[in-house]
PDB file of C-alpha atoms in Angstrom:
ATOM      1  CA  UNK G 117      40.758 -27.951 -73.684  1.00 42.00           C
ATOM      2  CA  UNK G 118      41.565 -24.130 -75.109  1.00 55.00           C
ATOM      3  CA  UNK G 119      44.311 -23.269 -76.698  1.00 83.00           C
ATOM      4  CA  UNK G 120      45.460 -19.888 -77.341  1.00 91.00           C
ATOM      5  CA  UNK G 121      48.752 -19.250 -78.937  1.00 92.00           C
ATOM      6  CA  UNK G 122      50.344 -15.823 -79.747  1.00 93.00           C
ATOM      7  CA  UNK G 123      53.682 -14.951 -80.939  1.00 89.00           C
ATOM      8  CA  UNK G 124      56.985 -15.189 -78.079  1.00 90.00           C
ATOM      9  CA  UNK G 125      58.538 -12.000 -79.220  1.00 95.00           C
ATOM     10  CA  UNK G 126      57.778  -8.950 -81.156  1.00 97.00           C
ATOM     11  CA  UNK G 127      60.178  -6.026 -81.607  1.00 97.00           C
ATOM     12  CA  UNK G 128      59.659  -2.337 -82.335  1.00 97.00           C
ATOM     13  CA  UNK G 129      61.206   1.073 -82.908  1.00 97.00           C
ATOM     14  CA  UNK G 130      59.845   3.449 -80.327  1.00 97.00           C
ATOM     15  CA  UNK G 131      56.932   5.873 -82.284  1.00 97.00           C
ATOM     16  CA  UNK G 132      56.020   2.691 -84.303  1.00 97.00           C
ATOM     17  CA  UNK G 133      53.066   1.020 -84.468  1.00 97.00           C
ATOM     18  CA  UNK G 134      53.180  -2.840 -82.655  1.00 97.00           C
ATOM     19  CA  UNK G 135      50.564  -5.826 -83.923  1.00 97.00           C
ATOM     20  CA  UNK G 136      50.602  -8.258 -81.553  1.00 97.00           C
ATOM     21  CA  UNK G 137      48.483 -11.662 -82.544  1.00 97.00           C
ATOM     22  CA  UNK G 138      46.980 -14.306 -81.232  1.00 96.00           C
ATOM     23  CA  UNK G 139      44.464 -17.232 -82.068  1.00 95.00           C
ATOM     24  CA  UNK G 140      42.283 -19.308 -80.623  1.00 93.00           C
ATOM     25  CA  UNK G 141      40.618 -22.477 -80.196  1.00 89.00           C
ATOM     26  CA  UNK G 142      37.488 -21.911 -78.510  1.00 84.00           C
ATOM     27  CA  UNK G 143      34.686 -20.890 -80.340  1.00 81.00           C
ATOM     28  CA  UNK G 144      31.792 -20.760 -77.584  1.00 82.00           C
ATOM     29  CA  UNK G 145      34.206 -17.798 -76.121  1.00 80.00           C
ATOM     30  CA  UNK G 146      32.426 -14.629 -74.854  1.00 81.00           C
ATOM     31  CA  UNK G 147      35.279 -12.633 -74.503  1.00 86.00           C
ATOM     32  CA  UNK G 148      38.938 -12.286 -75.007  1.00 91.00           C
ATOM     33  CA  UNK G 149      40.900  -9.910 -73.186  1.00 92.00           C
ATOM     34  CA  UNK G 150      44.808  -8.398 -73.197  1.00 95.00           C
ATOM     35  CA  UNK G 151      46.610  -8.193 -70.382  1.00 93.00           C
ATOM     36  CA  UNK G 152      50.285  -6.442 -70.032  1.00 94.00           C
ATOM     37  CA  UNK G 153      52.750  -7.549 -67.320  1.00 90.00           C
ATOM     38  CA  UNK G 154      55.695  -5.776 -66.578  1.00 87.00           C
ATOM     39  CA  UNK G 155      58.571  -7.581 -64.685  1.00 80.00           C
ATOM     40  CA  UNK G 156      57.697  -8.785 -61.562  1.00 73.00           C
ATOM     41  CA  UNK G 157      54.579  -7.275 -61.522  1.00 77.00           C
ATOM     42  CA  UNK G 158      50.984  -8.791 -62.073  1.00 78.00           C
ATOM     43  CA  UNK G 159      48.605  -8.631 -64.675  1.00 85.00           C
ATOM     44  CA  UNK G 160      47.225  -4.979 -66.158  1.00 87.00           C
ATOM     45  CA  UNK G 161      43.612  -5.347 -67.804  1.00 86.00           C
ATOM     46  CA  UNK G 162      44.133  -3.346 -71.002  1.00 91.00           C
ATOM     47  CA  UNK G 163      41.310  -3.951 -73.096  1.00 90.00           C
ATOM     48  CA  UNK G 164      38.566  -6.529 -74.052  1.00 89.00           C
ATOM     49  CA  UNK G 165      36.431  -7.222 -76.609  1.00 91.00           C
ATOM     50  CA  UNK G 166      32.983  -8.974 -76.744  1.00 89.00           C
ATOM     51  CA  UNK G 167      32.889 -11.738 -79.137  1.00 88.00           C
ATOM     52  CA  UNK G 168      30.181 -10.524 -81.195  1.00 89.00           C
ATOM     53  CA  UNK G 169      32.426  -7.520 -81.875  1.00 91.00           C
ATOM     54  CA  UNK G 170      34.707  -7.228 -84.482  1.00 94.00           C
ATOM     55  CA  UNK G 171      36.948  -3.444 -83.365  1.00 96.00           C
ATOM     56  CA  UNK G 172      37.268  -1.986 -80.547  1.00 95.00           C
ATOM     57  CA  UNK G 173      39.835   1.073 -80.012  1.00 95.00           C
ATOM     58  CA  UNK G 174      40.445   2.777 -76.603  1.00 92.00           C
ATOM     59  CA  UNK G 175      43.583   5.782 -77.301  1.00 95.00           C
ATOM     60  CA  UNK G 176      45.986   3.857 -78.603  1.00 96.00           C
ATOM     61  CA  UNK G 177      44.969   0.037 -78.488  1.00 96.00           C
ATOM     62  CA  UNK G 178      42.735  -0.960 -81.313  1.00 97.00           C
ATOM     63  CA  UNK G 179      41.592  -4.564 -80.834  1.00 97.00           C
ATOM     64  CA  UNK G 180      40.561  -6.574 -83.907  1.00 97.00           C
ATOM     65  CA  UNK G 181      38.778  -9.842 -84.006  1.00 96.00           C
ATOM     66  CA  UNK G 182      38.014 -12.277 -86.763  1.00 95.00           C
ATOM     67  CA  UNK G 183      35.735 -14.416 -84.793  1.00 92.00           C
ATOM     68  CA  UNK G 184      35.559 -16.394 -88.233  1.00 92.00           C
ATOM     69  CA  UNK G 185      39.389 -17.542 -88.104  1.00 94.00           C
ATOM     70  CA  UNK G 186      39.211 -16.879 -84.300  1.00 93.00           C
ATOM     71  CA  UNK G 187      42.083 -14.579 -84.447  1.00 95.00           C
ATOM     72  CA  UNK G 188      42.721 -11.648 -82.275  1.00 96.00           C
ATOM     73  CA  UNK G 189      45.231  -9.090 -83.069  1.00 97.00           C
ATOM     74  CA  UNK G 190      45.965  -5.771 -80.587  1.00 98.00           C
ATOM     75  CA  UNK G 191      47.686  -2.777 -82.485  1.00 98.00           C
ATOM     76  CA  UNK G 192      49.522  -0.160 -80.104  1.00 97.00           C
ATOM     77  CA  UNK G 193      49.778   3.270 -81.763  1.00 97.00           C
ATOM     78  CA  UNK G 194      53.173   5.299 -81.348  1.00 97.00           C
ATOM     79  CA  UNK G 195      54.954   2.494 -79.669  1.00 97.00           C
ATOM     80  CA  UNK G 196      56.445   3.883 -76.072  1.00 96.00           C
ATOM     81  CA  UNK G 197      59.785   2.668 -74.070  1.00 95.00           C
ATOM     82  CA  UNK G 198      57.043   1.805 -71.252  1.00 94.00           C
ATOM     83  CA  UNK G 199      55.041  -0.458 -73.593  1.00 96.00           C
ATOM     84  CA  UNK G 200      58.007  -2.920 -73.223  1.00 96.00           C
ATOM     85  CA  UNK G 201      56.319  -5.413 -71.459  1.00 96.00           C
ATOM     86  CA  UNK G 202      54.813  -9.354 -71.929  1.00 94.00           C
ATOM     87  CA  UNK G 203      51.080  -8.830 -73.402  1.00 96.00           C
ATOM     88  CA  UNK G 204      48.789 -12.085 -72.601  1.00 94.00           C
ATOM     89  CA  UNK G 205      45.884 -12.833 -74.765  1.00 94.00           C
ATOM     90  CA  UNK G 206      43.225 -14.476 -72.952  1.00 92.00           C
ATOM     91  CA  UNK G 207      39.601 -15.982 -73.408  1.00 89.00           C
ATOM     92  CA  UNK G 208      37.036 -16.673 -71.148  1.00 84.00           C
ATOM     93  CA  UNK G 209      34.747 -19.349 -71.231  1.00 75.00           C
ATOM     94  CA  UNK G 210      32.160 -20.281 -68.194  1.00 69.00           C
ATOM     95  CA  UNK G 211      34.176 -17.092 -65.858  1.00 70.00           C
ATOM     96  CA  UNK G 212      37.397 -18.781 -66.571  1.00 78.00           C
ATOM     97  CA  UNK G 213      40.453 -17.391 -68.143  1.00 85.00           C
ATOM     98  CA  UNK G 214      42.711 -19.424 -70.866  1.00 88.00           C
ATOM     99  CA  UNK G 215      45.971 -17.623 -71.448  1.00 91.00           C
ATOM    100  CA  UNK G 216      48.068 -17.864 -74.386  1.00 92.00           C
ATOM    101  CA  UNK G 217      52.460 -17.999 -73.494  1.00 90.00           C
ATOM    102  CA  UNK G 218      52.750 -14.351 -73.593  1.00 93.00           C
ATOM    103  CA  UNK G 219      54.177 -12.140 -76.288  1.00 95.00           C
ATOM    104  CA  UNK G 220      57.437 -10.061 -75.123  1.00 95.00           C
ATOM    105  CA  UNK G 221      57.707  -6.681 -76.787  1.00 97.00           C
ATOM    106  CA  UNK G 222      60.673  -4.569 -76.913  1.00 97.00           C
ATOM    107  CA  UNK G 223      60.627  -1.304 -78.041  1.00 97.00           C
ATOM    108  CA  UNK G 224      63.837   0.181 -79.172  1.00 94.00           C
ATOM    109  CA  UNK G 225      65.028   3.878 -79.175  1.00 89.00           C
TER     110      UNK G 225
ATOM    111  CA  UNK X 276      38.363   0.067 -60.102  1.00 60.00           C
ATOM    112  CA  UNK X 277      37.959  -2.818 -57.958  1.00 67.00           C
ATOM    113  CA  UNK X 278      41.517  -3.420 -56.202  1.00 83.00           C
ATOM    114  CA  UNK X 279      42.436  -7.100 -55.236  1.00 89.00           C
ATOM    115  CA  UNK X 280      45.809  -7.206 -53.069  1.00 91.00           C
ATOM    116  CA  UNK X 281      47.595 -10.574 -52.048  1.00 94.00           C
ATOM    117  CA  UNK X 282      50.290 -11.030 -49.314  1.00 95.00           C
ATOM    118  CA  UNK X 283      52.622 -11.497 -49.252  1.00 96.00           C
ATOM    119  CA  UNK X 284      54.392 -10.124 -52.412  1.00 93.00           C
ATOM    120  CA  UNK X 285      57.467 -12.409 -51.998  1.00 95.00           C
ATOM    121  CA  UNK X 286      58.551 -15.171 -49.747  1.00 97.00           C
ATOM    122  CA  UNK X 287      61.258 -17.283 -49.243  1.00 97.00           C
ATOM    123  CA  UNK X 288      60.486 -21.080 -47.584  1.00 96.00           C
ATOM    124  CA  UNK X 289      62.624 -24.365 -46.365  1.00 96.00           C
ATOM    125  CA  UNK X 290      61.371 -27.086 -48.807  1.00 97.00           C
ATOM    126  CA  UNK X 291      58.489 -28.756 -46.186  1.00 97.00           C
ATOM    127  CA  UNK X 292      57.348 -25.938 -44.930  1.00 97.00           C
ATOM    128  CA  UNK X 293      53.557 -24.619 -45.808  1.00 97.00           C
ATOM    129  CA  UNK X 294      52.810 -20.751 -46.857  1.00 97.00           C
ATOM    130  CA  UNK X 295      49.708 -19.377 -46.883  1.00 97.00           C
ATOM    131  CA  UNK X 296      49.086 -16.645 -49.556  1.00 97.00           C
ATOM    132  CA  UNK X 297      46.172 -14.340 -49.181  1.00 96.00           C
ATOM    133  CA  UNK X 298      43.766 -12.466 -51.637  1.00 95.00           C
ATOM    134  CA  UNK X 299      41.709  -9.668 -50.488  1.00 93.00           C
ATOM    135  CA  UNK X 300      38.776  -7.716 -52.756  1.00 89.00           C
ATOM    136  CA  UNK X 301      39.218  -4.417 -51.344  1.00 88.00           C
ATOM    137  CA  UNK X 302      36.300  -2.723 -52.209  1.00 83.00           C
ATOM    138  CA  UNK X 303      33.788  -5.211 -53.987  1.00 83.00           C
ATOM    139  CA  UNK X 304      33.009  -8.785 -52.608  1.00 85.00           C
ATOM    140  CA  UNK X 305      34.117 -11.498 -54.001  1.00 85.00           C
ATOM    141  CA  UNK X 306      31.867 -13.914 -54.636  1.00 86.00           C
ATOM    142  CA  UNK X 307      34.682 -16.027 -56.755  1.00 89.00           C
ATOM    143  CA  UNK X 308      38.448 -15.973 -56.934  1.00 91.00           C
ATOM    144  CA  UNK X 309      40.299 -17.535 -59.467  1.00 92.00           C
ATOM    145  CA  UNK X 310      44.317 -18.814 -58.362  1.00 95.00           C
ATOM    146  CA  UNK X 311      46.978 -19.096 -61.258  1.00 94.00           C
ATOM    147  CA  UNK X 312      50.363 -20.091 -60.921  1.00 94.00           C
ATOM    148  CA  UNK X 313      52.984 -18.903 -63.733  1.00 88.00           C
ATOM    149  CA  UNK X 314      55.647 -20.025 -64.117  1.00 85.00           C
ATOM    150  CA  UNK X 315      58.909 -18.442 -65.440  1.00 79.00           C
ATOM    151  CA  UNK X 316      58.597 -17.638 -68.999  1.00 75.00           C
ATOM    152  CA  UNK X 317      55.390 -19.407 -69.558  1.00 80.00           C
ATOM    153  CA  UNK X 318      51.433 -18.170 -69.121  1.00 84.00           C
ATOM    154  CA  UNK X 319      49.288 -18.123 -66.279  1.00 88.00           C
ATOM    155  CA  UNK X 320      47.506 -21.480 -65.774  1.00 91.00           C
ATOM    156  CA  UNK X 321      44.229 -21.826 -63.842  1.00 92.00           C
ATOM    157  CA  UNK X 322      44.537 -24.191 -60.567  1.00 95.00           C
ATOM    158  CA  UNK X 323      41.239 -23.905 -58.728  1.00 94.00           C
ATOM    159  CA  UNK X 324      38.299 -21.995 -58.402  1.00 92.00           C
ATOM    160  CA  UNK X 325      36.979 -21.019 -55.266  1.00 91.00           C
ATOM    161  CA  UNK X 326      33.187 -19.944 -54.302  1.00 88.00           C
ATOM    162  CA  UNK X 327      32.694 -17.960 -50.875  1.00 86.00           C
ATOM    163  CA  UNK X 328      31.125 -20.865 -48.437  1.00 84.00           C
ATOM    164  CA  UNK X 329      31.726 -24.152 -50.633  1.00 86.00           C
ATOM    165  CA  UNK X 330      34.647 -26.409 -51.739  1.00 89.00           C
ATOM    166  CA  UNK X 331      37.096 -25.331 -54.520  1.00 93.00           C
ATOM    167  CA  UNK X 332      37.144 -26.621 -57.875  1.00 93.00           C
ATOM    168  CA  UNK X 333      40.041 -27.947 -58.835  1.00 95.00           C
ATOM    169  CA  UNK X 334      42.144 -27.891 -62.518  1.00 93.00           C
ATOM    170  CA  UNK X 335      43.014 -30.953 -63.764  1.00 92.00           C
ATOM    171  CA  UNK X 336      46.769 -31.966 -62.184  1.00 93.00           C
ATOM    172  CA  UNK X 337      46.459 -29.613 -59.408  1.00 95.00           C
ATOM    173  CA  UNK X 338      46.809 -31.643 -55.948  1.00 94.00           C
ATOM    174  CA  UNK X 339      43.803 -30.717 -53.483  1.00 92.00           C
ATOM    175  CA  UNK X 340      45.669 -31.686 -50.473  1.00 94.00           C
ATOM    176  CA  UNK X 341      48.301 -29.727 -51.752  1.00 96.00           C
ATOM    177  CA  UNK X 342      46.968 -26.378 -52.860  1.00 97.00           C
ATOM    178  CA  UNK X 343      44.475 -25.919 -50.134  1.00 96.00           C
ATOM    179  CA  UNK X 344      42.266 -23.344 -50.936  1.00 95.00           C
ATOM    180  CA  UNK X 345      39.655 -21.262 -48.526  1.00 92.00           C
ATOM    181  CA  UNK X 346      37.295 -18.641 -49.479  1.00 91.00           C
ATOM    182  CA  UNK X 347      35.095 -18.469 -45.788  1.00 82.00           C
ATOM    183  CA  UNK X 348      34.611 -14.790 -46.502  1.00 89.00           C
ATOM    184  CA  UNK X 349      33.497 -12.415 -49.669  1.00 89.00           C
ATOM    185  CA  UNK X 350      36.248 -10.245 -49.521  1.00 91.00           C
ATOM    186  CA  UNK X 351      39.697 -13.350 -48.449  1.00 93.00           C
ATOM    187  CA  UNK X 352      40.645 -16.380 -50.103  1.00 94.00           C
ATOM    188  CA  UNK X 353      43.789 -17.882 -49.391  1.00 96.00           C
ATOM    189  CA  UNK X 354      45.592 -20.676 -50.952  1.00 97.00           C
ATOM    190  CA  UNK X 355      48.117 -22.754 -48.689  1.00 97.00           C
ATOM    191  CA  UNK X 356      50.791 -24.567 -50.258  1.00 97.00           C
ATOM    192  CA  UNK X 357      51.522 -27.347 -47.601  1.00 97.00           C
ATOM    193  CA  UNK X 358      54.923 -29.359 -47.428  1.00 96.00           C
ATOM    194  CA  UNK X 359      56.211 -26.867 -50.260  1.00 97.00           C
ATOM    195  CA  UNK X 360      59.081 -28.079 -52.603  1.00 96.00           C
ATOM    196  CA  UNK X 361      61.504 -26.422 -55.045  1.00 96.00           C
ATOM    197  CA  UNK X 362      59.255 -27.237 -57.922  1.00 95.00           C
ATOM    198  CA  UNK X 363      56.257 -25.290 -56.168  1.00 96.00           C
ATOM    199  CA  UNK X 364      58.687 -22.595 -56.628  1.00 95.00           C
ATOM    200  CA  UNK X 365      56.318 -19.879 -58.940  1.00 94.00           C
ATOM    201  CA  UNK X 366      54.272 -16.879 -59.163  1.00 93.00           C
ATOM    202  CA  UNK X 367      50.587 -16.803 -57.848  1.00 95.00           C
ATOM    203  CA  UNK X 368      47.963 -14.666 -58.662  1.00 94.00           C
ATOM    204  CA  UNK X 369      44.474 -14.596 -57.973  1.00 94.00           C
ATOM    205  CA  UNK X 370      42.252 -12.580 -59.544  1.00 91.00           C
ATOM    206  CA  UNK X 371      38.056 -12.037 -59.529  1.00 88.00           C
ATOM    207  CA  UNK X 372      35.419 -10.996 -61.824  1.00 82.00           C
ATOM    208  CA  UNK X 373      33.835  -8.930 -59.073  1.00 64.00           C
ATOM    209  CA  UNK X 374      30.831  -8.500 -57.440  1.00 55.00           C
ATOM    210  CA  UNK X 375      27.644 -10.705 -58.712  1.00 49.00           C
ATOM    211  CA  UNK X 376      29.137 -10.997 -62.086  1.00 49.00           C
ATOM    212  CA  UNK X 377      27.285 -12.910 -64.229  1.00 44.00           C
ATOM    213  CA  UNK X 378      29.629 -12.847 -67.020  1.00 46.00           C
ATOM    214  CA  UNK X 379      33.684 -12.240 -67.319  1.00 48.00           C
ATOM    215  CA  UNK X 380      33.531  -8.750 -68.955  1.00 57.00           C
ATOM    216  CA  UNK X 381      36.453  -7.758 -66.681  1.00 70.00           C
ATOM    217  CA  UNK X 382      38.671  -9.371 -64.026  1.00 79.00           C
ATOM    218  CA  UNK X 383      40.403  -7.941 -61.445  1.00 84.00           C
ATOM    219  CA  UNK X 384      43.885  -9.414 -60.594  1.00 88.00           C
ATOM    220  CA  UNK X 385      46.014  -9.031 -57.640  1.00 90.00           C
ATOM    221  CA  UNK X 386      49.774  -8.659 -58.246  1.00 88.00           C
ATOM    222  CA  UNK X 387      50.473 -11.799 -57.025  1.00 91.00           C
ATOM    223  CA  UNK X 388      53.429 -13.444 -54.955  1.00 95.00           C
ATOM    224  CA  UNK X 389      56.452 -14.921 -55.664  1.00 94.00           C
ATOM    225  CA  UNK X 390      56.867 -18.045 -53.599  1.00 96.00           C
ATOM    226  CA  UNK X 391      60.457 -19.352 -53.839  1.00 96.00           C
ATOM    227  CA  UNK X 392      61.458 -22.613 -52.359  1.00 97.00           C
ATOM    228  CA  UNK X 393      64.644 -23.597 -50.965  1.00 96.00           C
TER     229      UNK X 393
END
């Protein structure tokens, strides 16, 4: 089956910049996606990337991909107290969804 | 953007008891919903599939007779959990790629429901 693993926690001063990573197993993937999830809440789309790109940057995500060593990083730009949340890295294979655990970010004044 | 609501949002059950959890497109039809259960502290894992008029596929390790899953129309699916225990205890989502998708590029998840057990 996939795997997708990511980091549990990452921590950050508020105005810095957060790289959260993630890698993958799957190499027939044809997209991977990040989700955010605040506490008790479902999942936000935030970005996606085809898999035959290698950048994508919407405001202040940029989403890098190294289909090579599939590894998928997402950088958030001037860190916010409402970025604390659990980002999900995800692929999709056949219209299915494989999540990695879920990286909890804490931003900190 | 396409909206996909469940309901409930929360409920509470006596361990035996079934609840049905519903998953409505709102303004695209559905021609597949995906249910995930996540539980606390860990990812979202993929149960079943379901395709408007025909059976659900189920994830390896997911009970059928269980997790009973019906998608008659292109806009509901509902999942039943029947004779629920503590351990079915979790957060469900469903989400959809949307209407005539051929490929993932987005999904659209509800916020899902918290199903406690008692």
């Amino acid at each position: 089956g996939e795997d997708v693993e990511q980091s549990l926690f990452l921590s950050v001063r508020e105005g810095d910049s957060s790289v959260i990573n993630c890698t993958y197993t799957d190499s027939s993937s044809t997209y991977l996606y990040w989700y955010k999830q605040e506490p008790g809440a479902g999942l936000q789309l935030l970005t996606y990337i085809f898999s035959n790109m290698d950048m994508k940057q919407d405001q202040r995500l940029t989403v890098l991909l190294n289909k090579k060593d599939k590894h998928l990083s997402l950088r958030i730009a001037d860190t916010q107290t409402g970025d604390s949340a659990i980002y999900f890295c995800a692929e999709s294979n056949d219209y299915k969804l494989s999540f990695g655990a879920g990286t909890t970010v804490t931003v900190r004044a | 953007g396409a909206v996909v609501s469940q309901h409930p949002s929360r409920v509470i059950c006596k361990s035996g008891t079934s609840v049905k959890i519903e998953c409505r497109s709102l303004d695209f039809q559905a021609t597949t919903m995906f249910w995930y259960r996540q539980f606390p502290k860990q990812s979202l894992m993929l149960m079943a599939t379901s395709n408007e008029g025909s059976k659900a596929t189920y994830e390896q390790g997911v009970e059928k007779d269980k997790f009973l899953i019906n998608h008659a129309s292109l806009t509901l699916s509902t999942l039943t959990v029947t004779s629920a225990h503590p351990e079915d205890s979790s957060f469900y989502i469903c989400s959809s790629p949307g209407q005539g998708r051929g490929s993932t590029d987005t999904q659209y998840f509800g916020p899902g429901t918290r199903l406690t057990v008692l």
